[in-house]
mmCIF file of C-alpha atoms and ligand atoms in Angstrom:
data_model
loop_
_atom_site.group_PDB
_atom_site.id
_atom_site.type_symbol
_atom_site.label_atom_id
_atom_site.label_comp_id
_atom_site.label_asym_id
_atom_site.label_seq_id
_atom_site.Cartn_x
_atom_site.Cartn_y
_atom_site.Cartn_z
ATOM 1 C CA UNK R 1279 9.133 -56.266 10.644
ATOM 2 C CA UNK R 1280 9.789 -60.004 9.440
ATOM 3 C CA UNK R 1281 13.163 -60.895 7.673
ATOM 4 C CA UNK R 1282 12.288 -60.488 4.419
ATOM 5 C CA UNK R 1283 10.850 -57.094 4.993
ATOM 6 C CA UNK R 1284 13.727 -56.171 6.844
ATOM 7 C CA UNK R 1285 15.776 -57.249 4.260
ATOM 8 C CA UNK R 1286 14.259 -55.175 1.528
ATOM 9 C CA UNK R 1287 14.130 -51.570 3.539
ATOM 10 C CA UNK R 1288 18.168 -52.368 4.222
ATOM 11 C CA UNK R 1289 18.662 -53.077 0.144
ATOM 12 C CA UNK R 1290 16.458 -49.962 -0.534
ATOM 13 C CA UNK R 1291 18.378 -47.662 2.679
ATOM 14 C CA UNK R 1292 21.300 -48.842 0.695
ATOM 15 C CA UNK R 1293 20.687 -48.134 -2.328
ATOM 16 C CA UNK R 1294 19.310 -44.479 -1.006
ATOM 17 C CA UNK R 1295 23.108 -43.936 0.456
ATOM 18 C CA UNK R 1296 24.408 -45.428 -2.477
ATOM 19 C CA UNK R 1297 22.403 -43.463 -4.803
ATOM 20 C CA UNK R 1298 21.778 -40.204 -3.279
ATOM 21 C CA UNK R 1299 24.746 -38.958 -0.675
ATOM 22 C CA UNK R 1300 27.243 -38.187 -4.008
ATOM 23 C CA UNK R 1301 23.969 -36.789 -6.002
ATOM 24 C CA UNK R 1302 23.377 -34.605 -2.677
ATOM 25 C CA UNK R 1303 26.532 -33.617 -2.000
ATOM 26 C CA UNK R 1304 27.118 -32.180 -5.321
ATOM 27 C CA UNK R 1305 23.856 -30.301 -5.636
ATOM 28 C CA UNK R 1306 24.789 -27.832 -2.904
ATOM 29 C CA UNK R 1307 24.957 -24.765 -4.849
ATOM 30 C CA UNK R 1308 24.971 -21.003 -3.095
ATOM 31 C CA UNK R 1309 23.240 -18.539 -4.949
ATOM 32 C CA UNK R 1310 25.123 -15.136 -5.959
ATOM 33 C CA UNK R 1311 23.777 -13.564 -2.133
ATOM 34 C CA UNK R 1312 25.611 -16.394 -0.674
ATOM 35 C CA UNK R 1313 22.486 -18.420 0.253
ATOM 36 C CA UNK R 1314 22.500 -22.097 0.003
ATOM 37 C CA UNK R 1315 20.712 -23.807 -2.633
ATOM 38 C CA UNK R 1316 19.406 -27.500 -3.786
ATOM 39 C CA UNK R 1317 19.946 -27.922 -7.283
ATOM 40 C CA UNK R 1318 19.400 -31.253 -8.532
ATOM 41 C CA UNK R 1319 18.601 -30.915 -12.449
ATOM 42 C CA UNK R 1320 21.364 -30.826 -14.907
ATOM 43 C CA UNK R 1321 21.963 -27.201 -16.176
ATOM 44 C CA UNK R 1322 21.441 -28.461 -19.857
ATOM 45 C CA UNK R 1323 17.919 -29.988 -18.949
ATOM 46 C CA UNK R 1324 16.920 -27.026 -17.356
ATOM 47 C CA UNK R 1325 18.154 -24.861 -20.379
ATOM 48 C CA UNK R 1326 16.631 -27.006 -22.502
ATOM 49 C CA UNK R 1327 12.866 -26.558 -21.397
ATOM 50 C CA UNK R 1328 13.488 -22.925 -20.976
ATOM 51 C CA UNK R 1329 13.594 -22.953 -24.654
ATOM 52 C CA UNK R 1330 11.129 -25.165 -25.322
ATOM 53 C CA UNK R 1331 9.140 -23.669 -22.934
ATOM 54 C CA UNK R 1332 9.949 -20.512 -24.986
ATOM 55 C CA UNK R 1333 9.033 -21.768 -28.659
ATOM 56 C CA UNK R 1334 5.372 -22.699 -27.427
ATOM 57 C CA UNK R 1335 4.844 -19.288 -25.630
ATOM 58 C CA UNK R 1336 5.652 -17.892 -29.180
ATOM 59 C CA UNK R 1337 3.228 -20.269 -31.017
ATOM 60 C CA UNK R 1338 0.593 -19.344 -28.557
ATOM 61 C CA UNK R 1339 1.422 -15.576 -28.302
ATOM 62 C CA UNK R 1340 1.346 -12.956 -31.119
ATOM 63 C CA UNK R 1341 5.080 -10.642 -31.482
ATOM 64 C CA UNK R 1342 4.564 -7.290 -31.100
ATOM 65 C CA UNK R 1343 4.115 -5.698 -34.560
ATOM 66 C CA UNK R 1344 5.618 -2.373 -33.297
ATOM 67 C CA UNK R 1345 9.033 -2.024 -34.506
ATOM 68 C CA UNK R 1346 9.992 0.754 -32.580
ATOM 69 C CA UNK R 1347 9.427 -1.408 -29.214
ATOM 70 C CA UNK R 1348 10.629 -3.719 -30.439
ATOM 71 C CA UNK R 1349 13.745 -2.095 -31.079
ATOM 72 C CA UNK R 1350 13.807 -0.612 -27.496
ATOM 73 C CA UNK R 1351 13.016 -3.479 -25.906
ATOM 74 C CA UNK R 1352 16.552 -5.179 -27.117
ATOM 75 C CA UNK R 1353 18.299 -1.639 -27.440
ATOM 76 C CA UNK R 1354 17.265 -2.109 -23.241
ATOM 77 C CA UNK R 1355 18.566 -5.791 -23.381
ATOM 78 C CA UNK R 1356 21.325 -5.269 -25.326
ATOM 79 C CA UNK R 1357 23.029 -3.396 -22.695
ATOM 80 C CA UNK R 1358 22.276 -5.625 -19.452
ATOM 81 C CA UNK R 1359 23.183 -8.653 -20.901
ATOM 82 C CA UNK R 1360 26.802 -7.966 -21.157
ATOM 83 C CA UNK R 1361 26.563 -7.959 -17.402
ATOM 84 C CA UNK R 1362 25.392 -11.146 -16.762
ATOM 85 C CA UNK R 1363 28.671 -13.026 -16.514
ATOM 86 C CA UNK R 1364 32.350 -12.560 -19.406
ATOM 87 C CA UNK R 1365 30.971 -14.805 -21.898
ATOM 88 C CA UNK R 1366 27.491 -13.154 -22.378
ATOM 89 C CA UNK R 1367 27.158 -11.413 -26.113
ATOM 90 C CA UNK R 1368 23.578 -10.513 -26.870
ATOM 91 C CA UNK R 1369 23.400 -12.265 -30.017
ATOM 92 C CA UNK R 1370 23.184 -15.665 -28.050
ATOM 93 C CA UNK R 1371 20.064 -14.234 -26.545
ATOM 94 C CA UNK R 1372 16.724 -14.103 -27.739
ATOM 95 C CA UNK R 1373 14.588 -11.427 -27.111
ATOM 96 C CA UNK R 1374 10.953 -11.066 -27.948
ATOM 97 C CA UNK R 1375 8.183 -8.238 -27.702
ATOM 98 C CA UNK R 1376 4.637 -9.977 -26.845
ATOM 99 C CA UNK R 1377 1.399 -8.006 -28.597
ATOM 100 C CA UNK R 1378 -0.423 -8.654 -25.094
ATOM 101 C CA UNK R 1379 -1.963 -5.978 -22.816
ATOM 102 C CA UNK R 1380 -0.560 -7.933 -19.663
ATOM 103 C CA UNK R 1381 2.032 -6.031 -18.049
ATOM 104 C CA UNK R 1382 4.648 -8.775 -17.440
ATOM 105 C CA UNK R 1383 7.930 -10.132 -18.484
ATOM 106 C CA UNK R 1384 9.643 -13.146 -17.923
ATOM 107 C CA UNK R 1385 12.969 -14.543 -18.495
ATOM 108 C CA UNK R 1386 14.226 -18.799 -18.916
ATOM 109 C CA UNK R 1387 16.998 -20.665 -18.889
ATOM 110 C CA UNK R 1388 18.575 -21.208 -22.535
ATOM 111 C CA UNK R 1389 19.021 -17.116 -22.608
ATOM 112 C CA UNK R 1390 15.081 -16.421 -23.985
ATOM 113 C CA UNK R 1391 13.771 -13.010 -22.365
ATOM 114 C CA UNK R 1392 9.742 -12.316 -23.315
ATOM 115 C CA UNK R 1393 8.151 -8.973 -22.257
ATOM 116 C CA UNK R 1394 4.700 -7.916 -22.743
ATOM 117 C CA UNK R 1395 3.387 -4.709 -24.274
ATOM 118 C CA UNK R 1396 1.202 -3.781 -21.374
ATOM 119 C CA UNK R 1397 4.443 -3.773 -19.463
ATOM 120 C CA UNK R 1398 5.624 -0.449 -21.042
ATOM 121 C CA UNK R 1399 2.176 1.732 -19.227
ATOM 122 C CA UNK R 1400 4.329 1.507 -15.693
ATOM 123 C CA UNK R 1401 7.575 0.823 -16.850
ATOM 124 C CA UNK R 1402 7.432 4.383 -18.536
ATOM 125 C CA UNK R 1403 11.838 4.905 -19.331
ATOM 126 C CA UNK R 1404 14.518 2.517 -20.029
ATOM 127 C CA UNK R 1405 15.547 2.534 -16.549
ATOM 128 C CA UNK R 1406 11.967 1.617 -15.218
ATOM 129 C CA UNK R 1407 12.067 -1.417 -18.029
ATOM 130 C CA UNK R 1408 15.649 -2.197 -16.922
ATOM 131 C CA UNK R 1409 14.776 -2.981 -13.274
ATOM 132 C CA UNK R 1410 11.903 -5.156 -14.476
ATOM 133 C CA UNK R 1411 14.174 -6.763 -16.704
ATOM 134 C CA UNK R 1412 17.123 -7.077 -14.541
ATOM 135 C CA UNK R 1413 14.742 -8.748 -11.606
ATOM 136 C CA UNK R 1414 13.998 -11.494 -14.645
ATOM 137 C CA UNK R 1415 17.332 -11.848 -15.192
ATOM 138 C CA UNK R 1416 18.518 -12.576 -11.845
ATOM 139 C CA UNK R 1417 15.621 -15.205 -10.976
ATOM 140 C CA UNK R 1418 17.713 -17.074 -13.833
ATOM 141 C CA UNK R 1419 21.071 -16.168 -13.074
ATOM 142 C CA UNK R 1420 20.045 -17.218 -9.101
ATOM 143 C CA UNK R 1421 18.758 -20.409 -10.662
ATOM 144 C CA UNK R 1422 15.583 -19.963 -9.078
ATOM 145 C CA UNK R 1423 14.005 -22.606 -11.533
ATOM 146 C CA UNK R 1424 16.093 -25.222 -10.667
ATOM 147 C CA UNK R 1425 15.873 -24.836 -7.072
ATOM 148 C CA UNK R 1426 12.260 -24.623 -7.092
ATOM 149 C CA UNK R 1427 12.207 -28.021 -9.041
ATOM 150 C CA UNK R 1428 14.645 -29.872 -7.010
ATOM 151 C CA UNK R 1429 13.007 -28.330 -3.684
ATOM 152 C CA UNK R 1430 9.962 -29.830 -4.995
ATOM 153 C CA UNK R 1431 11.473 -33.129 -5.452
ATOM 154 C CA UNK R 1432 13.060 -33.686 -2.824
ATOM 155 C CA UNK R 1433 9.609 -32.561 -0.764
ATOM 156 C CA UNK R 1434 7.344 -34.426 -2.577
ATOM 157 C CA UNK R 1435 8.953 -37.571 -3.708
ATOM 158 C CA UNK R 1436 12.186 -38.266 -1.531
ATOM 159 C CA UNK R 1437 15.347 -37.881 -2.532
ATOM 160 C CA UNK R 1438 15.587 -41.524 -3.877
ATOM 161 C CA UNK R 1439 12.794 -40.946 -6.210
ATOM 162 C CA UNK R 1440 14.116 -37.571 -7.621
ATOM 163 C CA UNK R 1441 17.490 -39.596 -8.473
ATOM 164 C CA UNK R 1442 15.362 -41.677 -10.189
ATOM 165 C CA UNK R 1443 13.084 -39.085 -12.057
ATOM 166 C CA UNK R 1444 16.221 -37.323 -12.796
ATOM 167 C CA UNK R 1445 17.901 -40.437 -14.359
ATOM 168 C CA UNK R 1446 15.695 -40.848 -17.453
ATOM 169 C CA UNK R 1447 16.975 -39.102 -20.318
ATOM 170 C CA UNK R 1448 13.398 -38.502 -21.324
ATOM 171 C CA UNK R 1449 11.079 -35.840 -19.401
ATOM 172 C CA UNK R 1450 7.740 -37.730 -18.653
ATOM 173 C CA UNK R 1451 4.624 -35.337 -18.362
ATOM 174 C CA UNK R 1452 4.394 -35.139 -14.264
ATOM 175 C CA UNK R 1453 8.245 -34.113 -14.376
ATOM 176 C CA UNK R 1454 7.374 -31.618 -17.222
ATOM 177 C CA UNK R 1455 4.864 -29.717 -15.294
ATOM 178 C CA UNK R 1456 7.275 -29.829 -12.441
ATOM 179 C CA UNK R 1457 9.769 -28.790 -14.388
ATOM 180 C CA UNK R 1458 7.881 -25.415 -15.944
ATOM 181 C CA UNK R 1459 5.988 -24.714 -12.881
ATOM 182 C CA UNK R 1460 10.102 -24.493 -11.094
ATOM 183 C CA UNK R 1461 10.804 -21.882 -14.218
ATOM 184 C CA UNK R 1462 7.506 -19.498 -13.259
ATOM 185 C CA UNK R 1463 5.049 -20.579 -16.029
ATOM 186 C CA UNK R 1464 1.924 -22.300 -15.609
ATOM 187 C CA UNK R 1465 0.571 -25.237 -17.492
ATOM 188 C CA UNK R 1466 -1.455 -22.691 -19.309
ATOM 189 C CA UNK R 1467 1.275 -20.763 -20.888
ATOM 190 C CA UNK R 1468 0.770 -17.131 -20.437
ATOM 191 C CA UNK R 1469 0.209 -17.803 -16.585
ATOM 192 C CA UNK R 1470 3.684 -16.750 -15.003
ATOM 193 C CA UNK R 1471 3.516 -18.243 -11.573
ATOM 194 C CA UNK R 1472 4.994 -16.193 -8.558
ATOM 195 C CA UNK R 1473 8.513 -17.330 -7.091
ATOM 196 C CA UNK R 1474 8.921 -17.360 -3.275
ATOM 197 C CA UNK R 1475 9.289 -14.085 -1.046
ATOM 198 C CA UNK R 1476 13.034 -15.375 -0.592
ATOM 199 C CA UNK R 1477 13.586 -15.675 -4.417
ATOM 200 C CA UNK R 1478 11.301 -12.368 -4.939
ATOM 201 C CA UNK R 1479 13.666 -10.482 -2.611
ATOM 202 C CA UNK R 1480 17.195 -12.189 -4.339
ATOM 203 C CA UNK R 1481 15.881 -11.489 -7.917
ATOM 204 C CA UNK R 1482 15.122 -7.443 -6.518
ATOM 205 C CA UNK R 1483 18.958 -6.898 -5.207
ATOM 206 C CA UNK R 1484 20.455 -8.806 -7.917
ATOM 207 C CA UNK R 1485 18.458 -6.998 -10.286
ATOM 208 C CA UNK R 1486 19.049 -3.533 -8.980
ATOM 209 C CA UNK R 1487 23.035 -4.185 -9.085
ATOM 210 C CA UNK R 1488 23.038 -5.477 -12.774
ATOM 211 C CA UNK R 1489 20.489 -2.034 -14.071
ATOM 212 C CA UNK R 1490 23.063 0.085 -12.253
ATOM 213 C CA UNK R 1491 26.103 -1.983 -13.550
ATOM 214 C CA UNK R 1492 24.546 -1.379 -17.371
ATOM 215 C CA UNK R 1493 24.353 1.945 -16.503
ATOM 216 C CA UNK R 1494 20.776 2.524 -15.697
ATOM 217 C CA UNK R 1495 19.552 4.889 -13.085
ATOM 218 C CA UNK R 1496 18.604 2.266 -9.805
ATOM 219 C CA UNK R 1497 16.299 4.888 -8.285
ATOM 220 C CA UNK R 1498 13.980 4.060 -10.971
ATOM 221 C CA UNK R 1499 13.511 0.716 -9.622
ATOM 222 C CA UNK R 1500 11.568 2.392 -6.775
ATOM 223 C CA UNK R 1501 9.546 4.964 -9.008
ATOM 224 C CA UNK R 1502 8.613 1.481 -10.811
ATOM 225 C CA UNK R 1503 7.293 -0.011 -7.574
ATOM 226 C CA UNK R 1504 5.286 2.958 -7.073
ATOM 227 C CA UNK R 1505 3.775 2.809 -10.481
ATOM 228 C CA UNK R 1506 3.620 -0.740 -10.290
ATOM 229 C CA UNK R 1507 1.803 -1.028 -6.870
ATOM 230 C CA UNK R 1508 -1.120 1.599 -8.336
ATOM 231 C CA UNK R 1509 -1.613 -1.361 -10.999
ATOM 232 C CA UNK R 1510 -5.105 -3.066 -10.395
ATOM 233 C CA UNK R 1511 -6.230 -6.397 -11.552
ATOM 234 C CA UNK R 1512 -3.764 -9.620 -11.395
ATOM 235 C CA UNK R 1513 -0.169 -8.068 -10.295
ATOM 236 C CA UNK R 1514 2.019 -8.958 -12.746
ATOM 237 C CA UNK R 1515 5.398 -11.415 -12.086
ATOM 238 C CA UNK R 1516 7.386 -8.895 -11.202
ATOM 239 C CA UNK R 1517 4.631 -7.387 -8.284
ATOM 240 C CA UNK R 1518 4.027 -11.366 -7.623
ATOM 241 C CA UNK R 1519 4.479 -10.422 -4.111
ATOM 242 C CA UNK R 1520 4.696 -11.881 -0.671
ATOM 243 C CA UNK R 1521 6.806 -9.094 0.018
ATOM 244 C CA UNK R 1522 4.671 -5.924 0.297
ATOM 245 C CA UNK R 1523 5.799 -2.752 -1.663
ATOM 246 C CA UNK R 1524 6.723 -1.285 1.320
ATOM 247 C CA UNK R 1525 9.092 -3.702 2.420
ATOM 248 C CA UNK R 1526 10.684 -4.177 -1.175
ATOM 249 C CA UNK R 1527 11.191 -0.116 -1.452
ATOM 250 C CA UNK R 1528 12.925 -0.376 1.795
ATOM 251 C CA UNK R 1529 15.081 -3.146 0.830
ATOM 252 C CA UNK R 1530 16.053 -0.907 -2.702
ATOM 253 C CA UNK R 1531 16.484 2.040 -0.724
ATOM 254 C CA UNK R 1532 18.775 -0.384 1.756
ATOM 255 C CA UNK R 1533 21.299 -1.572 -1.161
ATOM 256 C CA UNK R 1534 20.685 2.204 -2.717
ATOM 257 C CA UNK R 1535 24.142 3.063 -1.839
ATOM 258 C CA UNK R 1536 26.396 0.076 -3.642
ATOM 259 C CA UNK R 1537 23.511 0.436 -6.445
ATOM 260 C CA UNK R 1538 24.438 3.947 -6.967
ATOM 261 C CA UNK R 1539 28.619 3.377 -6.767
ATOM 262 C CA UNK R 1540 27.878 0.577 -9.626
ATOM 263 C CA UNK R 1541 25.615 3.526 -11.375
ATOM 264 C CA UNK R 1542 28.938 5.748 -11.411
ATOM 265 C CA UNK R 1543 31.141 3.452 -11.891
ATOM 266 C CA UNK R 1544 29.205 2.210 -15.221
ATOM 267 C CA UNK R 1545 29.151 5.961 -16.496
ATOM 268 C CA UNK R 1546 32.935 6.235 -15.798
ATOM 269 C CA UNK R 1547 33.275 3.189 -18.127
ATOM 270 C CA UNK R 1548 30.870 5.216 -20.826
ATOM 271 C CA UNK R 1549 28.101 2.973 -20.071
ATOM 272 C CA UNK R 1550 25.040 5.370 -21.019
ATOM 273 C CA UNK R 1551 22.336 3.644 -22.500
ATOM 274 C CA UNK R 1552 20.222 5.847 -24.548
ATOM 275 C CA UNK R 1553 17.174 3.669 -25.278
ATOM 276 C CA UNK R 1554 13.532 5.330 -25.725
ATOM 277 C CA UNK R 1555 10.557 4.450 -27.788
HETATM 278 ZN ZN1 ZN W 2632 10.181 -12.140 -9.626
#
């Protein structure tokens, strides 16, 4: 390496340290099981293309024009959301019925929860379309999205570079992508992109604590996987599985238990939902 070259990789080393040790150092997050997490996007950013994100998956996608799922659907959502965290109030949430046969459901950052139609022939009660919703909920509330972006990132580009992406105030088209493919959706809207067998396996025993703390029956979560499993063509998000079946039942059976003292506890505290189509 001649001088000048040298000189240039200790500017740029430099300005890596310079740049990137605080930026690192801060974006050590531990998600709510107590695993450690990169998180490099700002939580407004990431908020902020869950909604957008959101508006063009309702341009593209029909609402359902059945009232009465409709109404169940947020009757359902209505009473999980309070669990999320003290602050939560459904009416900052936005809740929308798709007319589409897929049986799916998502939900993004900025407090938008979409679930399909088709959902509704496995997830046959409101505690079967609870678990489903609650494992959506907790991919967010995990901040799955971000820390599949800034994983990505950091992989692909280097830390230096992601400081750098991250920096502009406007989101180019490359980070865009990046950015929706971290929150589960595919450039084609409509295509909800599986999370990781570690996120899968989070979002399934967060889930299955915030059903039972809204009151809904956790064993259903398991009846769902059975129903859910018999389901043939492209497995929906929320069978988006590394995990087998088998392994995820036996992980809900595992946390069973503390599900089921939640479950009580919630019907002590006159938490009985009584949603049904
Ligand atoms: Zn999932």
């Amino acid at each position: 390496m001649n001088m000048m070259l040298m000189k240039r990789f200790r500017f740029f080393t430099g300005m890596v340290a310079c740049v990137c040790v605080p930026l690192v150092v801060s974006s050590c997050a531990t998600s709510p099981e107590g695993r450690s997490q990169l998180r490099l996007l700002p939580e407004d950013q990431i908020n902020s293309m869950g909604e957008q994100s959101f508006e063009e998956i309702k341009q593209q996608t029909a609402e359902s024009k059945d009232a009465k799922k409709r109404a169940y659907i947020e009757c359902i959502a209505n009473a999980i959301i309070p669990q999320l965290d003290q602050d939560n109030n459904p009416a900052l949430w936005e809740v929308r019925v798709f007319a589409d046969d897929q049986a799916n459901a998502f939900a993004l950052p900025g407090n938008k929860i979409g679930v399909y139609e088709g959902l509704l022939k496995y997830a046959v009660n409101q505690h079967q379309v609870a678990a489903v919703m609650g494992h959506e909920l907790a991919h967010v509330i995990a901040q799955h999205g971000n820390e599949r972006v800034s994983d990505q990132l950091a992989a692909q580009a280097g830390i230096a570079i992601a400081a750098i992406a991250l920096g502009t105030s406007d989101t180019s088209d490359s980070n865009k992508k990046m950015i929706l493919a971290g929150l589960g959706l595919g450039v084609q809207y409509g295509v909800i992109l599986p999370f990781s067998r570690t996120h899968e396996s989070e979002a399934d025993l967060i889930g299955l604590d915030l059903m039972a703390e809204s009151g809904f029956d956790p064993k259903e979560s398991v009846k769902l996987w059975e129903n859910m499993s018999k389901a043939g063509g492209q497995p929906p998000e929320f069978l988006s599985t590394h995990p087998s079946s088998t392994t995820r039942i036996k992980d809900l059976n595992a946390r069973m238990p503390r599900a089921l003292e939640a479950y009580y506890r919630a019907q002590k505290q006159n938490k009985k939902p009584n949603c049904h189509l």
